[in-house]
Amino acid sequence: MIPLHRFQEFISLSDAELDALERARTHTVEMSRRQSLRRQGDPVNEVYLLASGWVASCVDTSQGRRQIVKIHLPGDILGSPSIALERAAETLTALTPVKVEVIPVEAFARLFETVPRLGFAMFLNAQQERVMLMDRVTSLGQTQAPQRLAALLLHVHERLKLAEPRVGKSFELPLTQEELAQATGLTSVHINRTFQELDRRGVIKRNGRRFTLLDTRALRELASLPTRELVRDASRLIAGDTEMQAAAE
Amino acid sequence: MIPLHRFQEFISLSDAELDALERARTHTVEMSRRQSLRRQGDPVNEVYLLASGWVASCVDTSQGRRQIVKIHLPGDILGSPSIALERAAETLTALTPVKVEVIPVEAFARLFETVPRLGFAMFLNAQQERVMLMDRVTSLGQTQAPQRLAALLLHVHERLKLAEPRVGKSFELPLTQEELAQATGLTSVHINRTFQELDRRGVIKRNGRRFTLLDTRALRELASLPTRELVRDASRLIAGDTEMQAAAE
DNA sequence: CGGAAATTTGAAATCGCTCAATGATAGTGG
DNA sequence: CCACTATCATTGAGCGATTTCAAATTTCCG
């Protein structure tokens, strides 16, 4: 029921290890679009596991502008960047109706001691998130509107395919143009014009918020970011299955 | 000799735990400015601990543009974002002459099992890096040149003070304006003009590559990013000292 | 069906870029 | 120690991408 695939992208975990994660969760929360799970500046007592729906991590500036730093899909851990902060770094806002599993930070931290391999899996996960952020920084810093939009569409599509391999070239993107603007560092007006340009170039087709990637190759070239290939199996990095007690020492 | 303060920002580690980290390292490498420790696309066999000097993490686009995604100071772990990738995500280039400790990824990964508290410390470290990247994304996406430059100066100054508390309002920034441009997503020409504007406004003073932050408050307000307060002590999150064996179970 | 939210369009203003040239600085070898 | 060279910083002018502001249309939802 709870999507746990994100933890096993690199190393496969035993049922006992996955169980420990499920036991750390205390309850489930449901929210509708636009509601915030937690606001920037709030105390950090929990992290969250996104069970269903989409969530945005947002950073607000003192000028009243908002940056969407990450679009979360089911299976993502939410809120963990703030775990070492006194007050939450990001606001977590639902982009669609969502279901979220709540995990107290203490229980979360304990997993590192009781289930070290899960800890390592979460470490790898965090590093992967860093790479995505690095690519985001590069996209914002070094490329123009069409490139940024291409990169965002490809990125979301890529991640959707990971969770549901049968997703084709077409998918629903439940963000307004205003939200896409907040994610790409552009204005909604310019997002709109850039979509029309991508339409005209024939690389995408739009129908409301449903997008069809007509020419993925061209999009990838346009985005001009390197493609990242995840290690298929990081087991070589860490001792097998559940016998880590033996390996320790 | 090796700066280990970055690992103890949140939880204090025993000598045994810190020792384990030192034992993971195989050798030391020295490089001069402009040399690369590792290129984007290289196989990922090692991570690095920066012993002295400054290093830039760079992401190159297929258009031949380069984004500096992180400016590393002594004590930083270098290259860890790529640990879950087949090929390195970033190029690591020396900004000054540097000394680097080399740690094979296998030895690094093993630390999570043999020294879980150190693993947790590195996890917290990774989350902290994510927050910095999120702020970077926000800076690039939502603010203009003077703000971005202010944010960068404050950020570097802040981190310098962590390592050496006796650093005053003045510090050396060993980056060319071209490199600052690559870090802020601007051009070197515009960096130059923006520095002059900040000079004129009286918030900074420049002398070659030495910068004096004349009005930190104004700079902070200009940067318009939230200030992040680290937890003083994350020990509440994880079992005390070295007796994690007892706590596990 | 009606109203709010979202998308689309137009025109003018602005920020930052490009290109190109000039000055300054630092390192190097004679 | 100086001339030489390369790199870096600075300046000017014109151009282009994106923003801003404002209004018109369309879509969504109750």
Coordinates of C-alpha atoms (C1' of nucleotides) in Angstrom, one line a residue:
Chain A
M1 CA 0.0 0.0 0.0
I2 CA 2.8 2.4 1.0
P3 CA 5.1 2.9 -2.0
L4 CA 8.6 1.9 -0.9
H5 CA 10.3 1.6 -4.2
R6 CA 12.4 4.7 -3.7
F7 CA 14.4 2.9 -0.9
Q8 CA 15.2 0.0 -3.1
E9 CA 16.5 1.8 -6.1
F10 CA 20.0 0.9 -5.2
I11 CA 20.0 -1.9 -2.7
S12 CA 17.3 -4.4 -2.1
L13 CA 16.0 -4.6 1.5
S14 CA 14.6 -7.5 3.4
D15 CA 11.0 -7.6 4.6
A16 CA 12.3 -7.0 8.1
E17 CA 14.1 -3.8 7.0
L18 CA 11.1 -2.5 5.2
D19 CA 8.9 -3.4 8.1
A20 CA 11.0 -1.3 10.4
L21 CA 10.3 1.7 8.2
E22 CA 6.6 1.0 8.2
R23 CA 6.6 0.7 12.0
A24 CA 8.2 4.1 12.3
R25 CA 5.2 5.8 10.9
T26 CA 2.5 6.8 13.3
H27 CA -0.5 7.9 11.3
T28 CA -1.8 9.0 7.9
V29 CA -2.8 12.5 6.8
E30 CA -5.0 13.4 3.9
M31 CA -5.0 16.9 2.3
S32 CA -6.6 18.6 -0.6
R33 CA -4.9 20.7 -3.2
R34 CA -3.3 23.9 -2.0
Q35 CA -3.2 22.8 1.6
S36 CA 0.2 22.9 3.4
L37 CA 1.5 19.9 5.2
R38 CA 4.0 22.2 6.9
R39 CA 5.2 25.7 6.5
Q40 CA 8.7 27.2 6.1
G41 CA 9.7 28.3 9.6
D42 CA 7.7 25.6 11.5
P43 CA 9.4 23.4 14.1
V44 CA 10.7 20.2 12.6
N45 CA 9.1 17.3 14.4
E46 CA 8.2 14.9 11.6
V47 CA 9.2 13.8 8.1
Y48 CA 6.7 12.4 5.7
L49 CA 6.3 9.6 3.2
L50 CA 4.2 10.5 0.3
A51 CA 1.7 7.7 -0.3
S52 CA -0.3 9.2 -3.1
G53 CA -0.7 12.5 -5.0
W54 CA 1.8 15.2 -5.8
V55 CA 3.5 17.7 -3.4
A56 CA 5.7 20.8 -4.0
S57 CA 8.6 21.8 -1.7
C58 CA 8.7 25.6 -1.8
V59 CA 11.1 28.2 -0.5
D60 CA 9.7 31.6 0.0
T61 CA 11.9 34.8 -0.1
S62 CA 11.4 37.8 2.0
Q63 CA 10.4 39.6 -1.2
G64 CA 7.3 37.5 -1.3
R65 CA 8.4 35.3 -4.2
R66 CA 8.2 31.6 -4.1
Q67 CA 10.5 29.0 -5.6
I68 CA 9.3 25.4 -6.1
V69 CA 12.5 23.5 -5.4
K70 CA 11.1 20.0 -5.9
I71 CA 8.1 18.4 -7.3
H72 CA 7.4 15.3 -5.2
L73 CA 5.8 12.1 -6.5
P74 CA 4.4 9.1 -4.6
G75 CA 7.2 7.2 -2.7
D76 CA 9.2 10.4 -2.0
I77 CA 10.2 11.3 1.5
L78 CA 9.1 14.8 2.3
G79 CA 10.7 17.3 4.7
S80 CA 14.0 15.4 5.3
P81 CA 16.2 18.4 4.2
S82 CA 15.0 20.2 7.3
I83 CA 15.9 17.4 9.7
A84 CA 19.1 19.2 10.9
L85 CA 17.4 22.6 11.2
E86 CA 15.6 24.3 14.0
R87 CA 12.9 25.5 11.7
A88 CA 11.7 24.0 8.5
A89 CA 13.5 25.2 5.4
E90 CA 10.5 24.5 3.0
T91 CA 6.8 24.7 2.8
L92 CA 5.2 21.4 1.7
T93 CA 2.1 22.2 -0.3
A94 CA -0.2 19.7 -2.0
L95 CA -0.4 20.0 -5.8
T96 CA -3.2 17.4 -5.9
P97 CA -5.2 15.7 -3.2
V98 CA -2.7 13.6 -1.3
K99 CA -2.2 10.9 1.3
V100 CA 0.9 11.2 3.5
E101 CA 2.4 8.9 6.2
V102 CA 3.8 10.7 9.2
I103 CA 7.1 9.7 10.7
P104 CA 8.4 11.4 13.9
V105 CA 12.0 12.5 13.4
E106 CA 13.2 10.5 16.4
A107 CA 11.8 7.2 15.0
F108 CA 13.3 8.1 11.7
A109 CA 16.7 8.8 13.1
R110 CA 16.6 5.5 15.1
L111 CA 16.4 3.6 11.8
F112 CA 20.0 4.4 11.2
E113 CA 21.1 2.5 14.2
T114 CA 18.6 -0.3 14.2
V115 CA 18.6 -0.9 10.4
P116 CA 21.9 0.4 9.1
R117 CA 21.3 -0.8 5.5
L118 CA 18.1 1.2 5.4
G119 CA 20.1 4.1 6.7
F120 CA 22.6 3.7 3.8
A121 CA 19.7 3.5 1.4
M122 CA 18.4 6.8 2.7
F123 CA 21.8 8.3 2.4
L124 CA 22.0 7.2 -1.2
N125 CA 18.6 8.6 -1.7
A126 CA 19.7 12.0 -0.3
Q127 CA 22.7 12.0 -2.6
Q128 CA 20.5 11.4 -5.6
E129 CA 18.3 14.3 -4.5
R130 CA 21.4 16.4 -4.4
V131 CA 22.2 15.5 -8.0
M132 CA 18.7 16.5 -9.0
L133 CA 19.1 19.8 -7.3
M134 CA 22.5 20.4 -8.9
D135 CA 20.9 19.8 -12.3
R136 CA 18.1 22.2 -11.3
V137 CA 20.7 24.8 -10.3
T138 CA 22.4 24.3 -13.6
S139 CA 19.2 24.6 -15.5
L140 CA 18.2 27.8 -13.8
G141 CA 21.7 29.3 -13.9
Q142 CA 22.8 28.4 -17.4
T143 CA 19.8 27.9 -19.7
Q144 CA 16.9 29.9 -21.1
A145 CA 13.2 29.4 -20.9
P146 CA 12.7 26.7 -23.6
Q147 CA 15.5 24.6 -22.1
R148 CA 14.3 24.9 -18.6
L149 CA 10.8 23.8 -19.6
A150 CA 12.1 20.9 -21.6
A151 CA 14.3 19.8 -18.7
L152 CA 11.4 20.0 -16.3
L153 CA 9.0 18.0 -18.5
L154 CA 11.6 15.3 -19.2
H155 CA 12.5 15.1 -15.5
V156 CA 8.9 14.6 -14.3
H157 CA 8.2 12.2 -17.1
E158 CA 11.3 10.2 -16.3
R159 CA 10.3 9.9 -12.6
L160 CA 6.7 9.0 -13.5
K161 CA 8.1 6.1 -15.6
L162 CA 10.1 4.9 -12.7
A163 CA 7.0 4.5 -10.5
E164 CA 4.7 3.3 -13.3
P165 CA 6.7 1.8 -16.2
R166 CA 3.6 1.7 -18.4
V167 CA 3.4 5.4 -18.7
G168 CA 3.8 6.3 -22.3
K169 CA 4.8 9.5 -24.0
S170 CA 1.8 11.3 -22.6
F171 CA 1.1 12.3 -19.0
E172 CA -0.9 14.7 -16.8
L173 CA 1.1 17.5 -15.2
P174 CA -1.1 18.8 -12.4
L175 CA 0.5 22.2 -12.1
T176 CA -0.8 25.6 -13.2
Q177 CA 1.4 27.7 -15.4
E178 CA 1.9 29.9 -12.4
E179 CA 3.3 27.0 -10.5
L180 CA 5.4 25.9 -13.4
A181 CA 6.7 29.5 -13.4
Q182 CA 7.6 29.2 -9.7
A183 CA 9.5 26.0 -10.5
T184 CA 11.4 27.3 -13.4
G185 CA 12.2 30.8 -12.2
L186 CA 10.1 32.4 -15.0
T187 CA 6.8 34.2 -15.1
S188 CA 3.5 32.5 -16.0
V189 CA 3.2 34.7 -19.0
H190 CA 6.5 33.6 -20.3
I191 CA 5.8 30.0 -19.5
N192 CA 2.7 30.3 -21.7
R193 CA 4.6 31.8 -24.6
T194 CA 7.4 29.2 -24.3
F195 CA 4.9 26.4 -24.4
Q196 CA 3.5 27.8 -27.6
E197 CA 7.0 27.9 -29.0
L198 CA 7.6 24.2 -28.0
D199 CA 4.3 23.4 -29.6
R200 CA 5.2 25.2 -32.8
R201 CA 8.6 23.4 -32.9
G202 CA 6.7 20.2 -32.7
V203 CA 8.5 18.7 -29.7
I204 CA 5.5 18.6 -27.4
K205 CA 1.7 18.6 -27.7
R206 CA -0.6 20.1 -25.0
N207 CA -4.1 19.4 -24.2
G208 CA -5.0 21.2 -21.0
R209 CA -2.6 19.9 -18.5
R210 CA -1.9 16.7 -20.4
F211 CA 1.4 16.8 -22.2
T212 CA 2.7 14.5 -24.9
L213 CA 6.4 14.4 -25.5
L214 CA 6.5 14.1 -29.3
D215 CA 10.2 14.1 -29.7
T216 CA 12.0 13.1 -26.6
R217 CA 15.4 13.1 -28.4
A218 CA 15.0 16.7 -29.4
L219 CA 13.7 17.6 -26.0
R220 CA 16.7 16.0 -24.3
E221 CA 19.1 17.8 -26.6
L222 CA 17.2 21.0 -26.0
A223 CA 17.4 20.6 -22.2
S224 CA 21.1 20.3 -22.6
L225 CA 21.6 18.7 -19.2
P226 CA 23.7 15.5 -18.9
T227 CA 21.7 12.3 -18.5
R228 CA 22.3 10.6 -15.2
E229 CA 22.5 6.9 -15.0
L230 CA 21.8 5.4 -11.6
V231 CA 23.8 2.4 -10.4
R232 CA 21.7 -0.7 -11.0
D233 CA 23.0 -2.3 -7.8
A234 CA 24.9 -0.8 -5.0
S235 CA 25.0 -4.0 -3.1
R236 CA 28.7 -4.2 -3.8
L237 CA 29.0 -1.2 -1.5
I238 CA 27.4 -2.7 1.5
A239 CA 27.2 -6.1 3.1
G240 CA 24.5 -8.4 1.8
D241 CA 20.9 -8.9 3.2
T242 CA 20.4 -8.6 6.9
E243 CA 23.6 -10.0 8.2
M244 CA 25.2 -6.7 8.9
Q245 CA 25.8 -7.6 12.5
A246 CA 28.3 -10.1 11.3
A247 CA 30.0 -7.6 9.0
A248 CA 30.3 -5.0 11.7
E249 CA 33.7 -5.5 13.3
Chain B
M1 CA 45.4 17.6 10.7
I2 CA 42.4 16.5 8.7
P3 CA 39.5 18.8 9.4
L4 CA 36.7 16.7 10.8
H5 CA 34.4 19.5 12.1
R6 CA 31.8 19.0 9.4
F7 CA 30.9 15.6 10.9
Q8 CA 30.4 16.9 14.4
E9 CA 28.1 19.8 13.6
F10 CA 25.1 17.9 14.9
I11 CA 26.3 15.0 17.0
S12 CA 29.6 14.6 18.7
L13 CA 31.5 11.5 17.8
S14 CA 33.9 9.4 19.8
D15 CA 37.6 9.1 18.9
A16 CA 36.9 5.6 17.8
E17 CA 34.2 6.8 15.4
L18 CA 36.4 9.6 14.0
D19 CA 39.3 7.1 13.7
A20 CA 37.2 4.8 11.6
L21 CA 36.8 7.7 9.1
E22 CA 40.5 8.4 9.0
R23 CA 41.2 4.7 8.5
A24 CA 38.9 4.7 5.5
R25 CA 41.2 7.1 3.6
T26 CA 44.0 5.6 1.5
H27 CA 46.2 8.5 0.5
T28 CA 46.5 12.2 -0.1
V29 CA 46.5 14.1 -3.3
E30 CA 47.8 17.6 -3.9
M31 CA 46.7 19.8 -6.9
S32 CA 47.2 23.3 -8.1
R33 CA 44.6 25.7 -9.2
R34 CA 42.6 24.8 -12.2
Q35 CA 43.4 21.1 -12.0
S36 CA 40.5 18.7 -11.8
L37 CA 40.3 16.0 -9.2
R38 CA 37.7 14.3 -11.3
R39 CA 35.6 15.0 -14.4
Q40 CA 31.9 14.9 -15.0
G41 CA 31.3 11.5 -16.7
D42 CA 34.3 9.7 -15.0
P43 CA 33.6 6.4 -13.2
V44 CA 32.9 6.9 -9.5
N45 CA 35.4 5.0 -7.4
E46 CA 36.2 7.5 -4.7
V47 CA 35.0 10.3 -2.6
Y48 CA 37.2 12.9 -1.2
L49 CA 37.8 14.8 2.0
L50 CA 39.0 18.3 1.4
A51 CA 41.9 18.9 3.8
S52 CA 43.0 22.4 2.6
G53 CA 42.2 24.8 -0.1
W54 CA 39.0 25.5 -2.1
V55 CA 37.3 23.3 -4.7
A56 CA 34.4 24.0 -7.0
S57 CA 31.8 21.4 -8.0
C58 CA 30.8 22.1 -11.6
V59 CA 28.1 20.8 -13.9
D60 CA 28.7 21.3 -17.6
T61 CA 25.9 21.6 -20.1
S62 CA 26.0 20.2 -23.7
Q63 CA 26.0 23.9 -24.8
G64 CA 29.4 24.3 -23.3
R65 CA 28.3 26.3 -20.4
R66 CA 29.4 25.6 -16.8
Q67 CA 27.6 26.0 -13.6
I68 CA 29.5 26.0 -10.3
V69 CA 27.0 24.2 -8.1
K70 CA 29.0 24.4 -4.9
I71 CA 32.1 26.1 -3.5
H72 CA 33.8 23.7 -1.2
L73 CA 35.8 24.7 1.8
P74 CA 38.2 22.6 4.0
G75 CA 36.4 19.9 5.8
D76 CA 33.9 19.3 3.0
I77 CA 33.3 15.9 1.5
L78 CA 33.7 16.1 -2.2
G79 CA 32.0 13.9 -4.8
S80 CA 29.5 12.2 -2.6
P81 CA 26.5 13.2 -4.7
S82 CA 27.7 10.9 -7.5
I83 CA 28.0 7.9 -5.2
A84 CA 24.7 6.4 -6.6
L85 CA 25.6 7.1 -10.2
E86 CA 27.4 5.2 -12.9
R87 CA 29.3 8.3 -13.9
A88 CA 30.3 11.3 -12.0
A89 CA 27.7 14.1 -12.0
E90 CA 30.2 16.9 -11.4
T91 CA 33.6 18.0 -12.2
L92 CA 35.7 18.8 -9.1
T93 CA 38.1 21.6 -9.9
A94 CA 40.6 23.3 -7.6
L95 CA 40.0 27.0 -7.0
T96 CA 43.3 27.3 -5.1
P97 CA 46.1 24.8 -4.4
V98 CA 44.5 22.0 -2.5
K99 CA 45.2 18.9 -0.4
V100 CA 42.6 16.1 -0.6
E101 CA 42.3 12.8 1.2
V102 CA 41.1 10.0 -1.0
I103 CA 38.5 7.5 0.3
P104 CA 37.4 4.5 -1.8
V105 CA 33.6 4.3 -2.1
E106 CA 33.5 0.8 -0.7
A107 CA 35.3 1.9 2.5
F108 CA 33.1 4.9 2.7
A109 CA 29.9 2.8 2.4
R110 CA 31.2 0.3 5.0
L111 CA 31.2 3.1 7.6
F112 CA 27.4 3.1 7.6
E113 CA 27.4 -0.5 9.0
T114 CA 30.5 -0.4 11.2
V115 CA 29.9 3.1 12.6
P116 CA 26.1 3.9 12.3
R117 CA 26.3 7.1 14.2
L118 CA 28.9 8.4 11.7
G119 CA 26.5 7.2 9.0
F120 CA 23.8 9.3 10.6
A121 CA 26.1 12.3 10.8
M122 CA 26.8 12.0 7.1
F123 CA 23.2 11.7 6.4
L124 CA 22.5 14.9 8.3
N125 CA 25.4 16.5 6.4
A126 CA 23.8 15.5 3.1
Q127 CA 20.5 17.0 4.2
Q128 CA 22.2 20.2 5.1
E129 CA 23.8 20.3 1.6
R130 CA 20.3 19.8 0.2
V131 CA 19.1 22.9 2.0
M132 CA 22.0 24.9 0.7
L133 CA 21.2 23.8 -2.8
M134 CA 17.5 24.6 -2.3
D135 CA 18.5 28.1 -1.3
R136 CA 20.8 28.3 -4.3
V137 CA 17.9 27.3 -6.6
T138 CA 15.8 29.9 -5.0
S139 CA 18.4 32.6 -5.4
L140 CA 18.9 31.8 -9.1
G141 CA 15.2 31.3 -9.8
Q142 CA 13.7 34.2 -7.9
T143 CA 16.3 37.0 -7.5
Q144 CA 18.3 39.4 -9.6
A145 CA 22.0 40.0 -9.8
P146 CA 22.6 42.1 -6.6
Q147 CA 20.6 39.7 -4.5
R148 CA 22.4 36.7 -5.9
L149 CA 25.8 38.2 -5.3
A150 CA 24.9 39.3 -1.8
A151 CA 23.6 35.7 -1.0
L152 CA 26.8 34.2 -2.3
L153 CA 29.1 36.5 -0.3
L154 CA 27.1 36.0 2.9
H155 CA 27.0 32.2 2.4
V156 CA 30.8 31.9 1.9
H157 CA 31.5 34.3 4.8
E158 CA 29.2 32.3 7.0
R159 CA 30.9 29.0 6.2
L160 CA 34.3 30.5 6.6
K161 CA 33.4 31.7 10.1
L162 CA 32.2 28.2 11.0
A163 CA 35.7 26.8 10.3
E164 CA 37.6 29.7 11.7
P165 CA 35.5 31.7 14.2
R166 CA 38.1 34.5 14.2
V167 CA 37.4 35.5 10.6
G168 CA 36.1 39.1 10.8
K169 CA 34.1 41.1 8.3
S170 CA 36.8 40.8 5.7
F171 CA 37.9 37.7 3.7
E172 CA 39.7 36.6 0.6
L173 CA 37.5 35.1 -2.1
P174 CA 39.8 33.2 -4.5
L175 CA 37.4 33.2 -7.5
T176 CA 37.7 35.2 -10.7
Q177 CA 34.7 37.2 -11.7
E178 CA 34.3 34.7 -14.5
E179 CA 34.0 32.0 -11.8
L180 CA 31.6 34.0 -9.8
A181 CA 29.5 34.4 -12.9
Q182 CA 29.5 30.6 -13.3
A183 CA 28.3 30.3 -9.7
T184 CA 25.5 32.9 -9.9
G185 CA 24.3 32.3 -13.4
L186 CA 25.4 35.7 -14.7
T187 CA 28.1 36.9 -17.0
S188 CA 31.5 38.2 -15.7
V189 CA 30.7 41.6 -17.2
H190 CA 27.5 41.8 -15.2
I191 CA 29.2 40.5 -12.1
N192 CA 31.7 43.4 -12.4
R193 CA 28.9 46.0 -12.8
T194 CA 26.9 44.5 -9.9
F195 CA 30.0 44.7 -7.6
Q196 CA 30.3 48.3 -8.5
E197 CA 26.7 48.8 -7.6
L198 CA 27.2 47.1 -4.2
D199 CA 30.3 49.2 -3.7
R200 CA 28.3 52.4 -4.5
R201 CA 25.5 51.3 -2.1
G202 CA 28.1 51.0 0.6
V203 CA 27.3 47.4 1.6
I204 CA 30.7 45.9 0.6
K205 CA 34.2 47.1 -0.1
R206 CA 36.5 45.4 -2.5
N207 CA 40.3 45.3 -2.8
G208 CA 41.3 42.8 -5.4
R209 CA 39.7 39.6 -4.3
R210 CA 39.5 40.6 -0.7
F211 CA 35.9 41.5 0.3
T212 CA 34.7 43.4 3.3
L213 CA 31.1 43.1 4.3
L214 CA 30.4 46.6 5.5
D215 CA 26.8 46.2 6.3
T216 CA 25.9 42.5 6.9
R217 CA 22.3 43.4 7.9
A218 CA 21.6 45.2 4.7
L219 CA 23.3 42.4 2.7
R220 CA 21.1 39.8 4.4
E221 CA 18.0 41.8 3.7
L222 CA 19.1 42.2 0.1
A223 CA 19.8 38.5 -0.4
S224 CA 16.2 38.0 0.8
L225 CA 16.8 34.4 1.6
P226 CA 15.6 32.9 4.9
T227 CA 18.4 32.4 7.5
R228 CA 18.8 28.8 8.4
E229 CA 19.5 27.8 12.0
L230 CA 21.2 24.5 12.5
V231 CA 20.2 22.3 15.4
R232 CA 22.8 22.8 18.1
D233 CA 22.6 19.2 19.1
A234 CA 21.0 16.3 17.3
S235 CA 21.9 13.8 20.0
R236 CA 18.3 13.6 21.1
L237 CA 17.8 12.0 17.7
I238 CA 20.3 9.2 18.1
A239 CA 21.6 7.1 20.9
G240 CA 24.5 8.6 23.0
D241 CA 28.2 8.1 22.4
T242 CA 29.4 4.7 21.3
E243 CA 26.8 2.5 23.0
M244 CA 24.6 2.1 20.0
Q245 CA 24.9 -1.6 20.2
A246 CA 22.9 -1.5 23.4
A247 CA 20.3 0.8 21.9
A248 CA 19.8 -1.3 18.8
E249 CA 17.0 -3.7 19.7
Chain C
dC1 C1' -25.7 28.9 -15.5
dG2 C1' -22.6 31.9 -13.1
dG3 C1' -18.4 33.1 -11.0
dA4 C1' -13.7 32.3 -10.0
dA5 C1' -9.5 30.6 -11.6
dA6 C1' -6.5 29.8 -15.3
dT7 C1' -4.8 30.7 -19.8
dT8 C1' -3.8 33.6 -23.5
dT9 C1' -2.6 38.0 -25.9
dG10 C1' -0.4 42.7 -26.6
dA11 C1' 2.7 46.5 -25.7
dA12 C1' 6.2 48.7 -23.2
dA13 C1' 9.9 48.6 -19.9
dT14 C1' 14.0 46.4 -17.9
dC15 C1' 17.6 43.4 -16.8
dG16 C1' 21.3 41.2 -18.3
dC17 C1' 23.9 39.6 -22.4
dT18 C1' 27.0 40.0 -26.3
dC19 C1' 30.7 42.0 -28.6
dA20 C1' 34.6 44.5 -28.6
dA21 C1' 38.1 47.3 -26.8
dT22 C1' 41.0 49.2 -23.0
dG23 C1' 43.5 48.9 -18.5
dA24 C1' 45.5 46.6 -14.8
dT25 C1' 47.9 42.8 -12.6
dA26 C1' 50.7 38.9 -12.0
dG27 C1' 53.7 35.4 -13.2
dT28 C1' 57.8 34.0 -16.2
dG29 C1' 62.0 33.7 -18.4
dG30 C1' 65.9 36.3 -20.0
Chain D
dC1 C1' 65.2 43.5 -12.5
dC2 C1' 62.7 44.2 -16.6
dA3 C1' 60.3 43.1 -20.6
dC4 C1' 56.8 40.0 -22.1
dT5 C1' 52.7 37.6 -22.0
dA6 C1' 48.6 35.8 -20.3
dT7 C1' 45.0 36.4 -17.4
dC8 C1' 41.8 39.2 -15.2
dA9 C1' 39.0 43.4 -14.5
dT10 C1' 36.7 47.2 -16.4
dT11 C1' 34.1 50.1 -19.7
dG12 C1' 30.8 51.3 -23.6
dA13 C1' 27.1 50.5 -26.8
dG14 C1' 23.5 47.9 -28.8
dC15 C1' 20.6 44.0 -28.6
dG16 C1' 17.6 40.3 -26.8
dA17 C1' 15.1 37.6 -23.4
dT18 C1' 12.0 38.1 -20.0
dT19 C1' 9.1 40.9 -17.1
dT20 C1' 5.4 43.9 -16.1
dC21 C1' 1.0 45.5 -16.5
dA22 C1' -3.4 45.2 -18.3
dA23 C1' -7.0 43.2 -20.7
dA24 C1' -9.5 39.5 -23.1
dT25 C1' -10.7 34.5 -23.4
dT26 C1' -11.3 30.1 -21.9
dT27 C1' -11.9 26.5 -18.6
dC28 C1' -13.3 24.6 -14.5
dC29 C1' -16.5 23.8 -10.9
dG30 C1' -20.3 24.3 -7.9

